[in-house]
């Protein structure tokens, strides 16, 4: 019986430590410091982010990225509107189009997808992303770096993406809780057993 309890306790410890390591290495947070992503995120908001690999970013994702030579080396939060191969274009006051189709953008501030930015027409190179803020009138994004690879950033510049689906994080939390319960149960049973059968 004690051997079974020790195995359960060890298994619980492994589950708990594994889940905590997964959360610690797989997720991070960032504090919003500008209006560029308003109304989705406002200054002072703490955003939960999932670390991700190049190639897994999709159009519509909000990502934290750091690109050398931009923003003083700081990481910024922006939305992906174009991925490799996409043609992204816009005229002042008009909708953003991707591959010739107007992009539905319910998240933009005040319903203004333009923000009076200069006109642009860009084909996003493979392995790169075209990024905009949700507050188009107050976002220093890909539109203002068109002379540097059409304003795009490398997928590898993405540090993490905002977490829309928290099921993975919830699963890790439940796994850690289960492991903790197993450890406590094994310890409690061992203590009770020793009290009933003291060693002489």
CSV table of N, CA, C and O in Angstrom, one decimal, residues 57-187:
chain,number,residue,atom,x,y,z
A,57,UNK,N,1.7,31.9,-36.9
A,57,UNK,CA,0.9,33.2,-36.8
A,57,UNK,C,-0.1,33.3,-37.9
A,57,UNK,O,0.2,32.9,-39.1
A,58,UNK,N,-1.3,33.7,-37.6
A,58,UNK,CA,-2.4,33.8,-38.6
A,58,UNK,C,-2.9,35.3,-38.7
A,58,UNK,O,-2.7,36.1,-37.7
A,59,UNK,N,-3.4,35.6,-39.8
A,59,UNK,CA,-4.1,36.9,-40.0
A,59,UNK,C,-5.1,37.1,-38.9
A,59,UNK,O,-5.9,36.2,-38.6
A,60,UNK,N,-5.1,38.3,-38.3
A,60,UNK,CA,-6.0,38.6,-37.2
A,60,UNK,C,-5.4,38.4,-35.8
A,60,UNK,O,-6.0,39.0,-34.8
A,61,UNK,N,-4.3,37.7,-35.7
A,61,UNK,CA,-3.7,37.5,-34.4
A,61,UNK,C,-3.1,38.9,-33.9
A,61,UNK,O,-2.6,39.7,-34.7
A,62,UNK,N,-3.2,39.1,-32.6
A,62,UNK,CA,-2.5,40.3,-32.0
A,62,UNK,C,-1.2,39.7,-31.5
A,62,UNK,O,-1.2,38.7,-30.7
A,63,UNK,N,0.0,40.3,-31.9
A,63,UNK,CA,1.3,39.8,-31.5
A,63,UNK,C,2.1,40.8,-30.8
A,63,UNK,O,2.0,42.0,-31.1
A,64,UNK,N,3.0,40.3,-30.0
A,64,UNK,CA,4.1,41.1,-29.4
A,64,UNK,C,5.3,40.9,-30.2
A,64,UNK,O,5.8,39.7,-30.3
A,65,UNK,N,5.9,41.9,-30.8
A,65,UNK,CA,7.0,41.8,-31.7
A,65,UNK,C,8.1,42.8,-31.4
A,65,UNK,O,7.8,43.9,-31.0
A,66,UNK,N,9.3,42.4,-31.7
A,66,UNK,CA,10.5,43.3,-31.5
A,66,UNK,C,11.3,43.3,-32.8
A,66,UNK,O,11.8,42.2,-33.2
A,67,UNK,N,11.5,44.4,-33.5
A,67,UNK,CA,12.2,44.5,-34.7
A,67,UNK,C,13.4,45.5,-34.5
A,67,UNK,O,13.1,46.6,-34.1
A,68,UNK,N,14.6,45.0,-34.9
A,68,UNK,CA,15.7,45.9,-34.8
A,68,UNK,C,15.6,47.1,-35.6
A,68,UNK,O,15.1,47.1,-36.8
A,69,UNK,N,15.9,48.3,-35.1
A,69,UNK,CA,15.8,49.5,-35.8
A,69,UNK,C,14.4,50.2,-35.7
A,69,UNK,O,14.3,51.3,-36.3
A,70,UNK,N,13.5,49.6,-35.0
A,70,UNK,CA,12.2,50.2,-34.9
A,70,UNK,C,11.8,50.3,-33.4
A,70,UNK,O,12.2,49.5,-32.6
A,71,UNK,N,11.1,51.4,-33.0
A,71,UNK,CA,10.6,51.6,-31.7
A,71,UNK,C,11.7,51.6,-30.6
A,71,UNK,O,11.4,51.2,-29.5
A,72,UNK,N,12.8,52.0,-31.0
A,72,UNK,CA,13.9,52.0,-30.0
A,72,UNK,C,14.3,50.7,-29.4
A,72,UNK,O,14.8,50.6,-28.2
A,73,UNK,N,14.0,49.6,-30.1
A,73,UNK,CA,14.3,48.3,-29.6
A,73,UNK,C,13.3,47.7,-28.7
A,73,UNK,O,13.4,46.6,-28.1
A,74,UNK,N,12.2,48.5,-28.4
A,74,UNK,CA,11.1,48.0,-27.5
A,74,UNK,C,10.2,47.0,-28.2
A,74,UNK,O,10.0,47.1,-29.5
A,75,UNK,N,9.6,46.1,-27.5
A,75,UNK,CA,8.6,45.2,-28.0
A,75,UNK,C,7.2,46.0,-28.1
A,75,UNK,O,6.9,46.7,-27.2
A,76,UNK,N,6.5,45.7,-29.2
A,76,UNK,CA,5.2,46.4,-29.4
A,76,UNK,C,4.1,45.4,-29.7
A,76,UNK,O,4.4,44.3,-30.3
A,77,UNK,N,2.9,45.8,-29.4
A,77,UNK,CA,1.7,44.9,-29.6
A,77,UNK,C,1.0,45.5,-30.8
A,77,UNK,O,0.6,46.6,-30.9
A,78,UNK,N,0.8,44.6,-31.9
A,78,UNK,CA,0.2,45.0,-33.1
A,78,UNK,C,-0.6,43.8,-33.6
A,78,UNK,O,-0.4,42.7,-33.2
A,79,UNK,N,-1.5,44.1,-34.6
A,79,UNK,CA,-2.4,43.1,-35.2
A,79,UNK,C,-1.9,42.7,-36.6
A,79,UNK,O,-1.5,43.5,-37.4
A,80,UNK,N,-1.9,41.4,-36.8
A,80,UNK,CA,-1.4,40.9,-38.1
A,80,UNK,C,-2.6,41.0,-39.1
A,80,UNK,O,-3.7,40.5,-38.9
A,81,UNK,N,-2.4,41.8,-40.2
A,81,UNK,CA,-3.4,42.0,-41.2
A,81,UNK,C,-3.0,41.3,-42.5
A,81,UNK,O,-3.8,41.1,-43.4
A,82,UNK,N,-1.7,41.0,-42.7
A,82,UNK,CA,-1.2,40.3,-43.9
A,82,UNK,C,-0.1,39.4,-43.6
A,82,UNK,O,0.8,39.7,-42.8
A,83,UNK,N,-0.1,38.2,-44.2
A,83,UNK,CA,0.9,37.2,-44.0
A,83,UNK,C,1.6,37.0,-45.4
A,83,UNK,O,1.2,37.5,-46.4
A,84,UNK,N,2.6,36.2,-45.4
A,84,UNK,CA,3.4,35.9,-46.6
A,84,UNK,C,2.5,35.6,-47.8
A,84,UNK,O,1.7,34.7,-47.8
A,85,UNK,N,2.7,36.4,-48.9
A,85,UNK,CA,1.9,36.2,-50.1
A,85,UNK,C,0.7,37.1,-50.3
A,85,UNK,O,0.1,37.2,-51.4
A,86,UNK,N,0.2,37.7,-49.2
A,86,UNK,CA,-1.0,38.5,-49.2
A,86,UNK,C,-0.7,39.9,-49.8
A,86,UNK,O,0.4,40.4,-49.7
A,87,UNK,N,-1.6,40.4,-50.6
A,87,UNK,CA,-1.5,41.8,-51.1
A,87,UNK,C,-2.4,42.6,-50.2
A,87,UNK,O,-3.6,42.5,-50.2
A,88,UNK,N,-1.7,43.6,-49.5
A,88,UNK,CA,-2.4,44.5,-48.6
A,88,UNK,C,-2.4,45.9,-49.2
A,88,UNK,O,-1.4,46.4,-49.5
A,89,UNK,N,-3.6,46.5,-49.3
A,89,UNK,CA,-3.7,47.8,-49.9
A,89,UNK,C,-4.7,48.7,-49.2
A,89,UNK,O,-5.7,48.1,-48.6
A,90,UNK,N,-4.5,50.0,-49.3
A,90,UNK,CA,-5.5,50.9,-48.7
A,90,UNK,C,-5.3,52.3,-49.3
A,90,UNK,O,-4.2,52.7,-49.6
A,91,UNK,N,-6.4,53.0,-49.4
A,91,UNK,CA,-6.4,54.4,-49.8
A,91,UNK,C,-7.0,55.2,-48.6
A,91,UNK,O,-7.8,54.7,-47.9
A,92,UNK,N,-6.5,56.4,-48.4
A,92,UNK,CA,-7.0,57.3,-47.3
A,92,UNK,C,-8.5,57.3,-47.3
A,92,UNK,O,-9.2,57.5,-48.3
A,93,UNK,N,-9.1,57.0,-46.1
A,93,UNK,CA,-10.5,57.0,-45.9
A,93,UNK,C,-11.2,55.7,-46.4
A,93,UNK,O,-12.4,55.6,-46.1
A,94,UNK,N,-10.5,54.8,-47.1
A,94,UNK,CA,-11.1,53.6,-47.6
A,94,UNK,C,-10.8,52.4,-46.7
A,94,UNK,O,-10.0,52.5,-45.8
A,95,UNK,N,-11.5,51.3,-47.0
A,95,UNK,CA,-11.3,50.1,-46.2
A,95,UNK,C,-9.9,49.5,-46.5
A,95,UNK,O,-9.3,49.7,-47.6
A,96,UNK,N,-9.4,48.7,-45.6
A,96,UNK,CA,-8.2,47.9,-45.9
A,96,UNK,C,-8.6,46.7,-46.7
A,96,UNK,O,-9.6,46.0,-46.4
A,97,UNK,N,-7.9,46.4,-47.8
A,97,UNK,CA,-8.2,45.3,-48.6
A,97,UNK,C,-7.0,44.3,-48.5
A,97,UNK,O,-5.9,44.6,-48.5
A,98,UNK,N,-7.4,43.0,-48.5
A,98,UNK,CA,-6.4,41.9,-48.5
A,98,UNK,C,-6.7,41.0,-49.7
A,98,UNK,O,-7.9,40.5,-49.8
A,99,UNK,N,-5.8,40.9,-50.6
A,99,UNK,CA,-6.0,40.1,-51.8
A,99,UNK,C,-7.3,40.6,-52.6
A,99,UNK,O,-8.0,39.8,-53.1
A,100,UNK,N,-7.4,41.9,-52.6
A,100,UNK,CA,-8.5,42.5,-53.4
A,100,UNK,C,-9.9,42.6,-52.7
A,100,UNK,O,-10.8,43.2,-53.2
A,101,UNK,N,-10.0,42.0,-51.5
A,101,UNK,CA,-11.3,42.0,-50.8
A,101,UNK,C,-11.2,42.9,-49.5
A,101,UNK,O,-10.2,42.8,-48.8
A,102,UNK,N,-12.2,43.7,-49.3
A,102,UNK,CA,-12.2,44.5,-48.1
A,102,UNK,C,-12.2,43.6,-46.8
A,102,UNK,O,-12.9,42.6,-46.8
A,103,UNK,N,-11.3,44.0,-45.9
A,103,UNK,CA,-11.2,43.2,-44.7
A,103,UNK,C,-12.2,43.7,-43.6
A,103,UNK,O,-12.3,44.9,-43.3
A,104,UNK,N,-13.0,42.8,-43.1
A,104,UNK,CA,-13.9,43.1,-42.0
A,104,UNK,C,-13.1,43.3,-40.7
A,104,UNK,O,-12.5,42.4,-40.3
A,105,UNK,N,-13.2,44.5,-40.2
A,105,UNK,CA,-12.4,44.9,-39.0
A,105,UNK,C,-13.3,45.5,-37.9
A,105,UNK,O,-13.2,46.7,-37.7
A,106,UNK,N,-14.0,44.7,-37.2
A,106,UNK,CA,-14.9,45.3,-36.1
A,106,UNK,C,-14.1,45.8,-34.9
A,106,UNK,O,-14.6,46.5,-34.1
A,107,UNK,N,-12.8,45.5,-34.9
A,107,UNK,CA,-12.0,45.9,-33.7
A,107,UNK,C,-11.4,47.3,-33.9
A,107,UNK,O,-10.8,47.8,-32.9
A,108,UNK,N,-11.4,47.9,-35.1
A,108,UNK,CA,-10.7,49.2,-35.2
A,108,UNK,C,-11.4,50.3,-34.4
A,108,UNK,O,-12.6,50.3,-34.3
A,109,UNK,N,-10.6,51.2,-33.9
A,109,UNK,CA,-11.1,52.3,-33.1
A,109,UNK,C,-12.0,53.2,-33.9
A,109,UNK,O,-11.7,53.7,-35.0
A,110,UNK,N,-13.2,53.5,-33.4
A,110,UNK,CA,-14.2,54.4,-34.0
A,110,UNK,C,-14.6,53.9,-35.4
A,110,UNK,O,-15.2,54.7,-36.2
A,111,UNK,N,-14.4,52.6,-35.8
A,111,UNK,CA,-14.8,52.1,-37.1
A,111,UNK,C,-14.0,52.7,-38.2
A,111,UNK,O,-14.4,52.6,-39.4
A,112,UNK,N,-12.9,53.3,-37.9
A,112,UNK,CA,-12.0,54.0,-39.0
A,112,UNK,C,-10.8,53.1,-39.3
A,112,UNK,O,-9.8,53.0,-38.5
A,113,UNK,N,-10.9,52.3,-40.4
A,113,UNK,CA,-9.8,51.4,-40.8
A,113,UNK,C,-8.6,52.1,-41.4
A,113,UNK,O,-7.5,51.5,-41.6
A,114,UNK,N,-8.7,53.4,-41.7
A,114,UNK,CA,-7.7,54.1,-42.4
A,114,UNK,C,-6.8,55.0,-41.5
A,114,UNK,O,-5.6,54.9,-41.5
A,115,UNK,N,-7.4,55.9,-40.7
A,115,UNK,CA,-6.7,56.8,-39.8
A,115,UNK,C,-5.9,57.8,-40.6
A,115,UNK,O,-4.9,58.4,-40.2
A,116,UNK,N,-6.3,58.0,-41.9
A,116,UNK,CA,-5.7,59.0,-42.8
A,116,UNK,C,-4.2,58.7,-43.0
A,116,UNK,O,-3.4,59.6,-43.2
A,117,UNK,N,-3.9,57.5,-43.1
A,117,UNK,CA,-2.5,57.1,-43.4
A,117,UNK,C,-2.3,57.3,-44.9
A,117,UNK,O,-3.2,57.3,-45.7
A,118,UNK,N,-1.0,57.3,-45.3
A,118,UNK,CA,-0.7,57.4,-46.8
A,118,UNK,C,-1.2,56.2,-47.5
A,118,UNK,O,-1.3,55.1,-46.9
A,119,UNK,N,-1.5,56.3,-48.8
A,119,UNK,CA,-1.9,55.1,-49.6
A,119,UNK,C,-0.7,54.1,-49.7
A,119,UNK,O,0.4,54.5,-49.7
A,120,UNK,N,-1.1,52.9,-49.7
A,120,UNK,CA,0.0,51.8,-49.9
A,120,UNK,C,-0.6,50.6,-50.6
A,120,UNK,O,-1.9,50.4,-50.6
A,121,UNK,N,0.2,49.9,-51.2
A,121,UNK,CA,-0.2,48.7,-51.9
A,121,UNK,C,1.0,47.7,-51.8
A,121,UNK,O,2.0,47.9,-52.5
A,122,UNK,N,0.9,46.7,-51.0
A,122,UNK,CA,2.1,45.9,-50.6
A,122,UNK,C,1.8,44.4,-50.8
A,122,UNK,O,0.7,43.9,-50.5
A,123,UNK,N,2.7,43.7,-51.4
A,123,UNK,CA,2.7,42.2,-51.4
A,123,UNK,C,3.7,41.8,-50.3
A,123,UNK,O,4.9,42.0,-50.4
A,124,UNK,N,3.1,41.1,-49.3
A,124,UNK,CA,3.9,40.7,-48.2
A,124,UNK,C,4.9,39.5,-48.6
A,124,UNK,O,4.4,38.5,-49.1
A,125,UNK,N,6.2,39.7,-48.4
A,125,UNK,CA,7.1,38.6,-48.7
A,125,UNK,C,6.9,37.4,-47.8
A,125,UNK,O,6.4,37.5,-46.7
A,126,UNK,N,7.2,36.2,-48.4
A,126,UNK,CA,7.1,35.0,-47.6
A,126,UNK,C,7.9,35.1,-46.3
A,126,UNK,O,9.0,35.6,-46.3
A,127,UNK,N,7.3,34.6,-45.2
A,127,UNK,CA,8.0,34.6,-43.9
A,127,UNK,C,8.0,35.9,-43.2
A,127,UNK,O,8.7,36.1,-42.2
A,128,UNK,N,7.1,36.8,-43.7
A,128,UNK,CA,7.1,38.2,-43.1
A,128,UNK,C,5.6,38.5,-42.9
A,128,UNK,O,4.7,37.8,-43.4
A,129,UNK,N,5.4,39.6,-42.1
A,129,UNK,CA,4.0,40.0,-41.6
A,129,UNK,C,3.8,41.4,-41.8
A,129,UNK,O,4.8,42.2,-41.6
A,130,UNK,N,2.6,41.8,-42.2
A,130,UNK,CA,2.2,43.3,-42.2
A,130,UNK,C,1.4,43.5,-41.0
A,130,UNK,O,0.3,42.9,-40.8
A,131,UNK,N,1.8,44.5,-40.2
A,131,UNK,CA,1.1,44.7,-38.9
A,131,UNK,C,0.6,46.1,-38.7
A,131,UNK,O,1.2,47.1,-39.2
A,132,UNK,N,-0.6,46.2,-38.2
A,132,UNK,CA,-1.2,47.5,-37.9
A,132,UNK,C,-1.8,47.6,-36.5
A,132,UNK,O,-2.0,46.5,-35.9
A,133,UNK,N,-1.9,48.8,-36.0
A,133,UNK,CA,-2.6,49.0,-34.7
A,133,UNK,C,-4.1,49.0,-34.9
A,133,UNK,O,-4.5,49.3,-36.0
A,134,UNK,N,-4.9,48.8,-33.9
A,134,UNK,CA,-6.3,48.9,-34.0
A,134,UNK,C,-6.8,50.3,-34.0
A,134,UNK,O,-7.9,50.7,-34.5
A,135,UNK,N,-6.0,51.2,-33.4
A,135,UNK,CA,-6.3,52.7,-33.4
A,135,UNK,C,-5.5,53.3,-34.6
A,135,UNK,O,-4.4,53.8,-34.3
A,136,UNK,N,-6.0,53.2,-35.8
A,136,UNK,CA,-5.2,53.5,-37.0
A,136,UNK,C,-4.7,55.0,-37.0
A,136,UNK,O,-3.7,55.2,-37.6
A,137,UNK,N,-5.5,55.9,-36.4
A,137,UNK,CA,-5.1,57.3,-36.4
A,137,UNK,C,-3.9,57.6,-35.4
A,137,UNK,O,-3.4,58.6,-35.4
A,138,UNK,N,-3.6,56.6,-34.6
A,138,UNK,CA,-2.6,56.8,-33.5
A,138,UNK,C,-1.7,55.6,-33.4
A,138,UNK,O,-1.4,55.2,-32.3
A,139,UNK,N,-1.3,55.0,-34.5
A,139,UNK,CA,-0.4,53.8,-34.5
A,139,UNK,C,0.7,53.9,-35.5
A,139,UNK,O,0.5,54.1,-36.7
A,140,UNK,N,1.9,53.8,-35.0
A,140,UNK,CA,3.1,53.9,-35.8
A,140,UNK,C,3.5,52.5,-36.2
A,140,UNK,O,4.3,51.8,-35.5
A,141,UNK,N,2.9,52.0,-37.3
A,141,UNK,CA,3.0,50.6,-37.6
A,141,UNK,C,3.6,50.4,-39.0
A,141,UNK,O,4.3,51.2,-39.5
A,142,UNK,N,3.3,49.2,-39.6
A,142,UNK,CA,3.9,48.9,-40.9
A,142,UNK,C,3.8,50.0,-42.0
A,142,UNK,O,4.6,50.1,-42.9
A,143,UNK,N,2.7,50.8,-41.9
A,143,UNK,CA,2.4,51.8,-42.9
A,143,UNK,C,3.5,52.8,-43.0
A,143,UNK,O,3.7,53.5,-44.0
A,144,UNK,N,4.2,53.0,-41.9
A,144,UNK,CA,5.2,54.1,-41.8
A,144,UNK,C,6.7,53.6,-41.9
A,144,UNK,O,7.6,54.3,-41.7
A,145,UNK,N,6.8,52.3,-42.3
A,145,UNK,CA,8.1,51.8,-42.6
A,145,UNK,C,8.2,51.1,-44.0
A,145,UNK,O,8.9,50.2,-44.2
A,146,UNK,N,7.4,51.7,-44.9
A,146,UNK,CA,7.3,51.1,-46.3
A,146,UNK,C,8.6,51.0,-47.0
A,146,UNK,O,8.7,50.2,-47.9
A,147,UNK,N,9.6,51.8,-46.7
A,147,UNK,CA,10.9,51.8,-47.3
A,147,UNK,C,11.8,50.7,-46.8
A,147,UNK,O,12.9,50.5,-47.3
A,148,UNK,N,11.3,50.0,-45.8
A,148,UNK,CA,12.1,48.9,-45.2
A,148,UNK,C,11.3,47.6,-45.4
A,148,UNK,O,10.4,47.2,-44.6
A,149,UNK,N,11.5,46.9,-46.5
A,149,UNK,CA,10.8,45.7,-46.8
A,149,UNK,C,9.3,45.8,-46.8
A,149,UNK,O,8.6,45.0,-46.2
A,150,UNK,N,8.8,47.0,-47.3
A,150,UNK,CA,7.4,47.3,-47.4
A,150,UNK,C,6.8,47.3,-46.0
A,150,UNK,O,5.6,47.1,-45.8
A,151,UNK,N,7.6,47.7,-45.0
A,151,UNK,CA,7.0,47.8,-43.6
A,151,UNK,C,6.8,46.5,-42.9
A,151,UNK,O,6.4,46.5,-41.8
A,152,UNK,N,7.1,45.4,-43.6
A,152,UNK,CA,6.8,44.1,-43.0
A,152,UNK,C,7.9,43.7,-41.9
A,152,UNK,O,8.9,44.3,-41.9
A,153,UNK,N,7.5,42.8,-41.1
A,153,UNK,CA,8.5,42.3,-40.1
A,153,UNK,C,8.6,40.8,-40.2
A,153,UNK,O,7.7,40.1,-40.7
A,154,UNK,N,9.8,40.3,-39.9
A,154,UNK,CA,10.0,38.8,-40.0
A,154,UNK,C,9.1,38.1,-39.0
A,154,UNK,O,8.9,38.6,-37.8
A,155,UNK,N,8.6,36.9,-39.4
A,155,UNK,CA,7.8,36.1,-38.4
A,155,UNK,C,8.6,35.8,-37.2
A,155,UNK,O,8.1,35.7,-36.1
A,156,UNK,N,9.9,35.7,-37.3
A,156,UNK,CA,10.8,35.4,-36.2
A,156,UNK,C,10.9,36.5,-35.2
A,156,UNK,O,11.4,36.3,-34.1
A,157,UNK,N,10.4,37.7,-35.6
A,157,UNK,CA,10.5,38.9,-34.7
A,157,UNK,C,9.3,38.8,-33.6
A,157,UNK,O,9.3,39.5,-32.6
A,158,UNK,N,8.4,37.9,-33.9
A,158,UNK,CA,7.2,37.7,-33.0
A,158,UNK,C,7.7,37.0,-31.7
A,158,UNK,O,8.2,35.9,-31.8
A,159,UNK,N,7.5,37.6,-30.6
A,159,UNK,CA,7.8,37.0,-29.3
A,159,UNK,C,6.7,36.2,-28.7
A,159,UNK,O,6.9,35.1,-28.1
A,160,UNK,N,5.4,36.6,-29.0
A,160,UNK,CA,4.3,35.9,-28.4
A,160,UNK,C,3.0,36.5,-29.1
A,160,UNK,O,3.1,37.5,-29.7
A,161,UNK,N,1.9,35.8,-28.9
A,161,UNK,CA,0.6,36.3,-29.4
A,161,UNK,C,-0.4,36.4,-28.3
A,161,UNK,O,-0.3,35.5,-27.3
A,162,UNK,N,-1.3,37.3,-28.4
A,162,UNK,CA,-2.3,37.5,-27.4
A,162,UNK,C,-3.2,36.2,-27.3
A,162,UNK,O,-3.5,35.6,-28.4
A,163,UNK,N,-3.5,35.8,-26.1
A,163,UNK,CA,-4.2,34.5,-25.9
A,163,UNK,C,-5.7,34.7,-26.0
A,163,UNK,O,-6.3,35.3,-25.1
A,164,UNK,N,-6.3,34.2,-27.1
A,164,UNK,CA,-7.8,34.3,-27.3
A,164,UNK,C,-8.4,33.0,-26.6
A,164,UNK,O,-9.4,33.1,-26.0
A,165,UNK,N,-7.8,31.9,-26.9
A,165,UNK,CA,-8.3,30.6,-26.4
A,165,UNK,C,-7.5,30.2,-25.1
A,165,UNK,O,-6.3,29.9,-25.3
A,166,UNK,N,-8.1,30.2,-24.0
A,166,UNK,CA,-7.4,29.9,-22.7
A,166,UNK,C,-7.5,28.5,-22.3
A,166,UNK,O,-7.2,28.1,-21.2
A,167,UNK,N,-8.0,27.6,-23.2
A,167,UNK,CA,-8.2,26.2,-22.8
A,167,UNK,C,-6.9,25.5,-22.4
A,167,UNK,O,-6.8,24.7,-21.5
A,168,UNK,N,-5.8,25.9,-23.1
A,168,UNK,CA,-4.5,25.2,-22.8
A,168,UNK,C,-4.0,25.6,-21.5
A,168,UNK,O,-3.5,24.8,-20.7
A,169,UNK,N,-4.2,26.9,-21.1
A,169,UNK,CA,-3.8,27.4,-19.8
A,169,UNK,C,-4.6,26.8,-18.7
A,169,UNK,O,-4.2,26.4,-17.7
A,170,UNK,N,-5.9,26.7,-19.0
A,170,UNK,CA,-6.9,26.0,-18.0
A,170,UNK,C,-6.5,24.6,-17.8
A,170,UNK,O,-6.5,24.1,-16.7
A,171,UNK,N,-6.1,23.9,-18.9
A,171,UNK,CA,-5.7,22.5,-18.8
A,171,UNK,C,-4.5,22.3,-17.9
A,171,UNK,O,-4.4,21.4,-17.1
A,172,UNK,N,-3.5,23.2,-18.1
A,172,UNK,CA,-2.3,23.2,-17.3
A,172,UNK,C,-2.6,23.4,-15.9
A,172,UNK,O,-2.0,22.8,-15.0
A,173,UNK,N,-3.5,24.4,-15.6
A,173,UNK,CA,-3.9,24.7,-14.2
A,173,UNK,C,-4.6,23.5,-13.5
A,173,UNK,O,-4.3,23.2,-12.4
A,174,UNK,N,-5.4,22.8,-14.3
A,174,UNK,CA,-6.1,21.6,-13.7
A,174,UNK,C,-5.2,20.5,-13.5
A,174,UNK,O,-5.3,19.7,-12.5
A,175,UNK,N,-4.2,20.3,-14.4
A,175,UNK,CA,-3.2,19.3,-14.2
A,175,UNK,C,-2.3,19.6,-13.0
A,175,UNK,O,-2.1,18.6,-12.2
A,176,UNK,N,-2.0,20.8,-12.8
A,176,UNK,CA,-1.2,21.2,-11.6
A,176,UNK,C,-2.0,20.9,-10.3
A,176,UNK,O,-1.5,20.4,-9.3
A,177,UNK,N,-3.3,21.2,-10.4
A,177,UNK,CA,-4.2,21.0,-9.2
A,177,UNK,C,-4.3,19.5,-8.9
A,177,UNK,O,-4.2,19.1,-7.7
A,178,UNK,N,-4.5,18.7,-9.9
A,178,UNK,CA,-4.6,17.3,-9.8
A,178,UNK,C,-3.3,16.7,-9.1
A,178,UNK,O,-3.4,15.9,-8.2
A,179,UNK,N,-2.2,17.2,-9.7
A,179,UNK,CA,-0.9,16.7,-9.1
A,179,UNK,C,-0.7,17.1,-7.7
A,179,UNK,O,-0.3,16.3,-6.8
A,180,UNK,N,-1.1,18.3,-7.3
A,180,UNK,CA,-1.1,18.8,-5.9
A,180,UNK,C,-1.9,18.0,-5.0
A,180,UNK,O,-1.5,17.6,-3.9
A,181,UNK,N,-3.1,17.6,-5.5
A,181,UNK,CA,-4.1,16.8,-4.7
A,181,UNK,C,-3.5,15.4,-4.5
A,181,UNK,O,-3.5,14.9,-3.3
A,182,UNK,N,-2.8,14.8,-5.5
A,182,UNK,CA,-2.2,13.5,-5.3
A,182,UNK,C,-1.1,13.6,-4.3
A,182,UNK,O,-0.9,12.7,-3.5
A,183,UNK,N,-0.3,14.6,-4.4
A,183,UNK,CA,0.8,14.7,-3.4
A,183,UNK,C,0.3,14.9,-2.0
A,183,UNK,O,0.8,14.2,-1.1
A,184,UNK,N,-0.7,15.7,-1.8
A,184,UNK,CA,-1.3,15.9,-0.5
A,184,UNK,C,-1.9,14.6,0.0
A,184,UNK,O,-1.8,14.3,1.2
A,185,UNK,N,-2.6,14.0,-0.9
A,185,UNK,CA,-3.3,12.7,-0.5
A,185,UNK,C,-2.3,11.7,0.0
A,185,UNK,O,-2.5,11.0,1.0
A,186,UNK,N,-1.2,11.6,-0.8
A,186,UNK,CA,-0.1,10.6,-0.4
A,186,UNK,C,0.5,10.9,0.9
A,186,UNK,O,0.7,10.0,1.8
A,187,UNK,N,0.8,12.2,1.1
A,187,UNK,CA,1.4,12.7,2.4
A,187,UNK,C,0.5,12.4,3.6
A,187,UNK,O,0.9,11.9,4.6
